[in-house]
Coordinates of C-alpha atoms and ligand atoms in Angstrom, one line a residue:
M1 CA 0.0 0.0 0.0
P2 CA 1.4 3.4 -0.9
A3 CA 1.6 5.8 2.1
P4 CA -1.4 8.1 2.3
V5 CA -0.7 11.5 0.8
P6 CA -2.3 14.8 1.9
D7 CA -5.4 15.8 -0.1
A8 CA -4.6 18.4 -2.7
P9 CA -5.7 21.9 -1.6
E10 CA -9.1 23.1 -2.7
W11 CA -7.7 25.5 -5.3
I12 CA -6.0 22.7 -7.1
R13 CA -9.1 20.6 -7.2
S14 CA -11.2 23.5 -8.5
A15 CA -8.6 24.3 -11.1
L16 CA -8.9 20.7 -12.3
E17 CA -12.6 20.9 -12.3
R18 CA -12.6 24.0 -14.3
Q19 CA -10.3 22.5 -17.0
A20 CA -12.6 19.5 -17.2
S21 CA -15.7 21.7 -17.6
L22 CA -14.1 23.6 -20.4
A23 CA -13.1 20.4 -22.2
L24 CA -9.5 21.4 -21.7
M25 CA -8.3 18.5 -19.5
R26 CA -5.1 16.9 -20.8
R27 CA -3.4 13.6 -20.0
P28 CA -0.7 11.5 -21.6
V29 CA -1.6 8.4 -23.6
V30 CA 0.5 5.3 -23.2
M31 CA 1.8 4.2 -26.6
E32 CA 2.4 0.5 -26.7
S33 CA 4.4 0.6 -30.0
P34 CA 7.4 2.5 -31.3
Q35 CA 7.0 5.7 -33.4
S36 CA 5.5 4.7 -36.8
T37 CA 2.5 5.5 -38.9
T38 CA 0.6 2.9 -36.9
A39 CA 0.1 3.1 -33.1
V40 CA -1.0 0.5 -30.6
I41 CA -2.9 1.9 -27.7
D42 CA -4.9 -0.1 -25.2
G43 CA -4.2 -3.2 -27.3
R44 CA -5.8 -1.7 -30.4
Q45 CA -4.0 -0.7 -33.6
Y46 CA -4.6 2.7 -35.2
D47 CA -3.4 4.6 -38.3
A48 CA -1.6 7.4 -36.6
F49 CA -1.6 11.0 -37.8
C50 CA -0.2 13.2 -35.1
S51 CA 3.5 12.4 -34.7
N52 CA 6.2 14.9 -35.7
D53 CA 8.4 12.1 -37.0
Y54 CA 7.9 13.5 -40.5
L55 CA 10.6 11.5 -42.2
G56 CA 10.0 8.3 -40.4
L57 CA 13.5 8.3 -38.8
A58 CA 12.6 7.8 -35.1
Y59 CA 12.5 4.0 -35.5
H60 CA 15.0 3.8 -38.4
P61 CA 17.4 0.8 -38.1
E62 CA 20.4 3.0 -38.8
L63 CA 19.6 5.3 -35.9
I64 CA 19.0 2.3 -33.6
A65 CA 22.3 0.9 -34.6
A66 CA 24.0 4.3 -34.0
V67 CA 22.6 4.4 -30.4
Q68 CA 23.7 0.8 -29.8
K69 CA 27.2 1.4 -30.9
S70 CA 27.5 4.7 -29.1
V71 CA 26.2 3.2 -25.9
V72 CA 29.0 0.6 -26.0
D73 CA 31.6 3.2 -26.7
W74 CA 30.4 6.1 -24.6
G75 CA 27.9 4.8 -22.0
V76 CA 24.5 6.1 -21.5
G77 CA 24.6 9.3 -19.5
S78 CA 26.7 12.4 -20.4
G79 CA 27.5 12.8 -16.7
A80 CA 27.6 16.6 -16.5
S81 CA 26.7 19.8 -18.2
H82 CA 28.6 20.8 -21.4
L83 CA 30.8 23.2 -19.5
V84 CA 31.9 20.8 -16.8
S85 CA 32.6 17.3 -18.4
G86 CA 29.5 16.4 -20.3
H87 CA 30.6 17.5 -23.8
S88 CA 32.1 14.5 -25.5
V89 CA 33.4 13.7 -29.0
P90 CA 29.9 12.8 -30.3
H91 CA 28.5 16.2 -29.2
Q92 CA 31.4 18.0 -30.8
R93 CA 31.1 16.1 -34.1
L94 CA 27.4 16.8 -34.2
E95 CA 27.9 20.5 -33.7
E96 CA 30.5 20.7 -36.4
A97 CA 28.4 18.7 -38.9
L98 CA 25.4 20.9 -38.3
A99 CA 27.5 24.1 -38.7
D100 CA 28.8 22.7 -42.0
W101 CA 25.4 21.7 -43.2
L102 CA 23.8 25.0 -42.6
G103 CA 26.7 27.3 -43.4
Y104 CA 27.0 28.9 -39.9
E105 CA 30.2 29.5 -38.2
A106 CA 29.2 27.8 -35.0
V107 CA 26.5 25.6 -33.4
M108 CA 25.8 24.8 -29.8
L109 CA 23.6 21.9 -28.5
F110 CA 20.8 22.3 -26.1
S111 CA 19.0 19.4 -24.3
T112 CA 15.6 20.5 -25.7
G113 CA 14.2 23.0 -28.1
Y114 CA 12.2 24.6 -25.3
M115 CA 15.4 25.2 -23.4
A116 CA 17.2 26.5 -26.6
N117 CA 14.5 29.1 -27.0
L118 CA 14.4 30.1 -23.4
G119 CA 18.2 30.3 -23.2
A120 CA 18.8 32.3 -26.4
I121 CA 16.0 34.8 -26.0
A122 CA 16.6 35.4 -22.3
A123 CA 20.3 36.0 -22.9
L124 CA 19.8 38.3 -25.9
A125 CA 16.8 40.3 -24.7
T126 CA 18.7 41.9 -21.9
H127 CA 20.4 44.3 -24.4
S128 CA 17.4 46.1 -25.9
G129 CA 14.8 44.9 -23.4
L130 CA 12.3 44.3 -26.3
V131 CA 11.4 41.1 -28.1
V132 CA 9.2 41.2 -31.1
Q133 CA 7.4 38.1 -32.1
D134 CA 4.8 36.6 -34.5
K135 CA 1.5 36.2 -32.7
L136 CA 1.5 32.4 -33.4
N137 CA 5.1 31.7 -32.3
H138 CA 5.7 28.6 -30.3
A139 CA 5.1 28.8 -26.5
S140 CA 8.8 28.3 -25.8
L141 CA 9.7 31.5 -27.7
I142 CA 7.0 33.5 -25.8
D143 CA 8.3 32.0 -22.5
G144 CA 11.9 33.1 -23.4
A145 CA 10.7 36.7 -23.4
R146 CA 9.0 36.1 -20.0
L147 CA 12.1 34.5 -18.5
A148 CA 14.1 37.6 -19.7
D149 CA 11.6 39.8 -18.0
A150 CA 11.7 41.6 -21.4
K151 CA 9.0 43.6 -23.0
L152 CA 7.2 41.4 -25.5
K153 CA 5.4 42.8 -28.5
R154 CA 3.5 40.6 -31.0
Y155 CA 2.6 41.3 -34.5
L156 CA -0.3 39.8 -36.5
H157 CA 0.5 36.3 -37.8
C158 CA 2.7 36.5 -40.9
D159 CA 1.6 40.1 -41.4
L160 CA 4.5 42.2 -42.6
T161 CA 2.6 45.5 -42.3
S162 CA 1.9 44.7 -38.6
A163 CA 5.5 43.6 -38.0
K164 CA 6.7 46.9 -39.6
R165 CA 4.4 48.9 -37.3
V166 CA 5.7 47.1 -34.2
M167 CA 9.3 47.5 -35.3
Q168 CA 9.0 51.2 -35.9
S169 CA 9.8 52.2 -32.3
A170 CA 12.2 49.3 -31.7
P171 CA 15.6 50.2 -30.3
D172 CA 18.8 48.8 -32.0
G173 CA 19.5 45.2 -31.1
T174 CA 15.9 44.3 -30.7
L175 CA 15.3 40.6 -31.1
L176 CA 12.8 39.8 -33.9
V177 CA 11.6 36.2 -33.6
T178 CA 9.6 33.9 -35.8
D179 CA 8.9 30.2 -36.3
G180 CA 10.0 29.1 -39.8
V181 CA 7.1 26.7 -40.2
F182 CA 4.3 27.4 -37.7
S183 CA 3.8 24.4 -35.5
M184 CA 0.0 24.5 -35.3
D185 CA -0.8 26.0 -38.7
G186 CA 1.8 24.6 -41.0
D187 CA 2.3 27.8 -42.9
I188 CA 5.7 29.5 -43.4
A189 CA 6.9 32.9 -42.2
P190 CA 7.6 35.6 -44.8
L191 CA 11.3 35.1 -44.0
R192 CA 12.8 37.2 -46.8
D193 CA 10.7 40.2 -45.8
L194 CA 11.5 39.7 -42.1
A195 CA 15.2 39.6 -42.9
V196 CA 15.0 42.9 -44.6
L197 CA 13.0 44.4 -41.8
A198 CA 15.5 43.2 -39.2
Q199 CA 18.3 44.7 -41.3
D200 CA 16.5 48.0 -41.6
H201 CA 16.2 48.3 -37.8
Q202 CA 19.6 46.8 -36.8
A203 CA 17.6 44.0 -35.2
L204 CA 18.7 40.4 -34.6
L205 CA 16.5 38.0 -36.5
M206 CA 16.0 34.6 -34.8
V207 CA 14.2 31.8 -36.7
D208 CA 13.0 28.6 -35.0
D209 CA 12.8 26.1 -37.8
A210 CA 11.7 23.1 -35.7
H211 CA 9.3 21.9 -38.4
G212 CA 11.3 23.0 -41.5
L213 CA 14.7 21.4 -41.0
G214 CA 15.0 18.0 -42.6
C215 CA 11.8 18.5 -44.6
L216 CA 12.2 21.6 -46.7
G217 CA 14.9 23.1 -48.8
D218 CA 18.0 21.9 -50.5
M219 CA 19.3 18.8 -48.7
G220 CA 16.7 19.4 -46.0
R221 CA 18.3 22.6 -44.9
G222 CA 14.9 24.0 -44.0
S223 CA 12.9 27.2 -44.4
L224 CA 15.9 29.5 -44.8
S225 CA 17.2 27.4 -47.7
Q226 CA 13.7 27.3 -49.3
A227 CA 13.6 31.1 -49.0
Q228 CA 17.1 31.3 -50.4
L229 CA 18.4 33.1 -47.3
S230 CA 21.9 32.7 -46.2
A231 CA 23.4 32.5 -42.7
N232 CA 24.5 36.1 -42.7
Q233 CA 20.9 37.3 -43.0
V234 CA 19.6 35.4 -40.0
S235 CA 21.5 36.0 -36.8
L236 CA 20.2 32.9 -35.0
L237 CA 18.7 29.7 -36.3
V238 CA 17.2 27.3 -33.8
G239 CA 16.6 23.6 -34.8
T240 CA 15.1 20.8 -32.8
F241 CA 15.9 17.1 -33.2
G242 CA 12.5 15.8 -31.9
K243 CA 10.8 16.3 -35.2
A244 CA 12.1 15.3 -38.6
F245 CA 15.5 14.2 -37.0
G246 CA 13.6 11.5 -35.1
T247 CA 15.7 11.9 -31.9
S248 CA 15.6 14.6 -29.2
G249 CA 17.4 17.8 -28.3
A250 CA 18.1 21.0 -30.1
F251 CA 20.7 23.5 -31.3
V252 CA 21.3 27.1 -31.9
A253 CA 23.4 28.2 -34.9
G254 CA 25.1 31.6 -35.3
S255 CA 28.3 33.4 -35.6
R256 CA 31.3 32.3 -33.5
D257 CA 30.8 35.3 -31.2
M258 CA 27.0 34.8 -30.9
V259 CA 27.5 31.2 -29.9
S260 CA 30.3 32.2 -27.5
Y261 CA 28.0 34.8 -26.0
L262 CA 25.2 32.3 -25.5
T263 CA 27.7 29.8 -24.0
Q264 CA 28.5 32.4 -21.3
F265 CA 25.0 33.7 -20.7
A266 CA 22.3 31.2 -21.7
R267 CA 21.3 29.7 -18.3
P268 CA 19.3 26.8 -19.8
Y269 CA 22.5 25.7 -21.5
I270 CA 24.8 26.2 -18.6
Y271 CA 22.8 24.7 -15.7
T272 CA 21.7 21.4 -17.2
T273 CA 23.1 18.0 -18.1
A274 CA 24.2 17.6 -21.7
M275 CA 22.1 15.3 -23.8
S276 CA 23.2 11.6 -23.9
P277 CA 26.2 11.1 -26.2
A278 CA 24.2 8.2 -27.7
I279 CA 21.5 10.7 -28.7
A280 CA 24.1 13.0 -30.2
A281 CA 25.5 10.0 -32.2
A282 CA 22.1 9.0 -33.4
T283 CA 21.3 12.6 -34.4
L284 CA 24.5 12.7 -36.5
T285 CA 23.4 9.5 -38.2
S286 CA 20.1 11.2 -38.8
L287 CA 21.7 14.2 -40.3
M288 CA 23.7 11.9 -42.7
L289 CA 20.4 10.2 -43.7
I290 CA 18.7 13.6 -44.2
C291 CA 21.5 14.7 -46.6
S292 CA 21.6 11.4 -48.5
D293 CA 19.6 10.0 -51.4
E294 CA 17.4 8.3 -48.9
G295 CA 16.6 11.6 -47.3
E296 CA 15.7 13.0 -50.7
R297 CA 13.5 10.1 -51.4
R298 CA 11.8 10.5 -48.0
R299 CA 11.3 14.2 -48.6
Q300 CA 9.7 13.3 -52.0
A301 CA 7.4 10.7 -50.4
L302 CA 6.3 13.3 -47.8
A303 CA 5.6 15.9 -50.4
D304 CA 3.6 13.3 -52.4
N305 CA 1.6 12.5 -49.4
I306 CA 0.9 16.1 -48.6
R307 CA -0.3 16.7 -52.2
Y308 CA -2.4 13.6 -52.2
F309 CA -4.0 14.4 -48.9
R310 CA -4.9 18.0 -49.9
A311 CA -6.2 17.0 -53.3
S312 CA -8.4 14.3 -51.7
L313 CA -9.7 16.6 -49.0
A314 CA -10.5 19.4 -51.5
E315 CA -13.7 17.5 -52.3
L316 CA -14.9 17.7 -48.6
P317 CA -16.8 20.6 -47.1
V318 CA -13.9 21.5 -44.8
T319 CA -11.5 24.4 -44.9
L320 CA -7.9 23.5 -45.5
M321 CA -5.3 25.8 -44.1
A322 CA -2.8 27.4 -46.4
S323 CA -0.1 24.8 -45.6
D324 CA 2.2 22.9 -48.0
T325 CA 4.0 21.3 -45.1
A326 CA 3.5 18.0 -43.1
I327 CA 1.3 19.9 -40.7
Q328 CA -2.3 19.9 -42.1
P329 CA -4.7 21.2 -39.5
L330 CA -8.4 21.0 -39.8
I331 CA -10.0 23.8 -37.7
I332 CA -13.0 22.6 -35.8
G333 CA -13.8 25.6 -33.5
D334 CA -14.8 24.8 -30.0
S335 CA -12.9 22.3 -27.8
D336 CA -15.8 20.1 -27.1
T337 CA -16.5 19.4 -30.8
A338 CA -12.8 18.9 -31.5
L339 CA -12.6 16.3 -28.8
N340 CA -15.8 14.6 -30.2
V341 CA -14.3 14.5 -33.7
A342 CA -11.0 13.1 -32.4
G343 CA -13.0 10.5 -30.4
A344 CA -15.2 9.5 -33.4
L345 CA -12.1 9.1 -35.6
R346 CA -10.5 7.0 -32.8
D347 CA -13.6 4.7 -32.9
K348 CA -12.9 4.2 -36.6
G349 CA -9.2 3.3 -36.1
I350 CA -7.6 6.7 -36.7
W351 CA -5.4 8.3 -34.1
C352 CA -5.2 12.1 -34.2
T353 CA -5.3 14.3 -31.1
A354 CA -7.4 17.5 -30.8
I355 CA -5.3 20.6 -30.1
R356 CA -7.1 23.1 -27.9
P357 CA -6.4 26.5 -26.3
P358 CA -4.1 27.7 -24.9
T359 CA -1.9 25.9 -27.5
V360 CA -4.0 27.5 -30.2
P361 CA -6.2 30.7 -30.0
A362 CA -9.6 30.4 -28.4
G363 CA -12.2 29.2 -30.8
S364 CA -9.7 27.6 -33.1
A365 CA -9.5 24.1 -31.6
R366 CA -8.4 21.7 -34.3
L367 CA -7.3 18.4 -35.5
R368 CA -3.6 18.8 -36.1
I369 CA -3.1 16.1 -38.8
T370 CA 0.5 15.4 -39.5
L371 CA 1.8 13.4 -42.4
S372 CA 4.9 11.3 -42.7
A373 CA 7.0 10.0 -45.5
D374 CA 6.0 6.6 -44.3
H375 CA 2.3 6.9 -44.6
T376 CA 0.9 4.7 -47.4
K377 CA -1.8 5.8 -49.9
E378 CA -4.1 3.3 -48.2
Q379 CA -3.7 4.9 -44.8
I380 CA -4.4 8.4 -46.2
E381 CA -7.4 7.0 -48.1
R382 CA -8.7 5.5 -44.8
L383 CA -8.1 8.9 -43.1
I384 CA -10.1 10.8 -45.8
L385 CA -12.9 8.2 -45.7
Q386 CA -13.3 8.5 -42.0
L387 CA -13.0 12.3 -42.0
T388 CA -15.8 12.4 -44.5
K389 CA -18.0 10.3 -42.4
V390 CA -17.2 12.0 -39.1
L391 CA -17.3 15.6 -40.3
G392 CA -20.5 14.9 -42.2
T393 CA -22.3 13.9 -39.0
Q394 CA -21.1 16.8 -36.8
Ligands
LIG401 C1 8.7 21.3 -30.7 C2 9.0 22.7 -30.8 C3 9.9 23.3 -29.9 C4 10.4 22.6 -28.7 O1 11.3 21.6 -29.0 P1 11.6 20.4 -28.0 O2 12.9 19.9 -28.4 O3 10.4 19.5 -28.2 O4 11.5 21.0 -26.6 C5 10.3 24.6 -30.1 N1 9.9 25.3 -31.2 C6 9.0 24.8 -32.1 C7 8.5 25.7 -33.2 C8 8.5 23.5 -31.9 O5 7.6 23.0 -32.7

């Protein structure tokens, strides 16, 4: 018998009741199968459409082999933070390979993308005290400005006129921050325009390309490559490994001085244990795959699936978002209905979670459908068929 624990105070219980009454309660689901386009949950198999493993690398035999070999050579834990004794040869190799791939002078690893964004923004916002962001930027970017205790101004989503207005009064050195591909909408920031805007105002442009790297651009180099921007037009590029790379962790790329500055002042880098060397080794293998012919084939397969899904859905009475990426959200509206739609799809063997506020703006709860290079045409057809039935009866 576990020891009795004190009852949670009343305010905690009422906060939970409120979440439940608003259809906003969240809980993790236990996956009984590895990442793939099918998922086993509670003993039942589903077609899965909500993983960020866009290229199907999370369960790739070469990544598994890389972890196995690295664990034998390097053990499991890194043992310390990067600046103490946790930065080993696999970490160093990965940083150098990423810098080469992206054309940046230097790269530093972070344990998660959330921490990379907190660390970089908090360390850089101290200078001008202002952070300017797209309204739909990822929560970790918003939280970075909060951690810095900086002033946060947001412009309308992907709206250059609005961004210009906000930047008008921005002091030199202001941090202008955007997602490359927006995580809940799948659309792409007007990066070339933002680069010009940043330059006009002596601002630092920071792009979080969590969902673009690996999937878009020449050799999977992401949104910047697709927009034909070079490293000298974007002061900081953030990438995460938990999406197309199929591992976990993150990096910030910049000039040598920028990375050295963050090494001194980014607290979420300094005061945390370095990622496992095995994850660094697997991520390097993942990068090699992304740059290889196989990576190109996987990007092609993903692009084919996106086209096929959008073409098939065009015949349904639903509004597609303006997204050409793996993220294909269907806006439902209120949270209750979104949960019902997700539940009805689940009954039909399709797994796709409803995304609700505060992750997305109020009234825009949605099915965030994500596609993978590994989805088969048959799986997409089943998804479309069930969407047709379920949305037709709502
Ligand atoms: C997932 C994501 C992050 C967070 O990365 P983690 O490594 O999962 O912490 C940051 N930014 C964006 C845009 C993301 O989609």
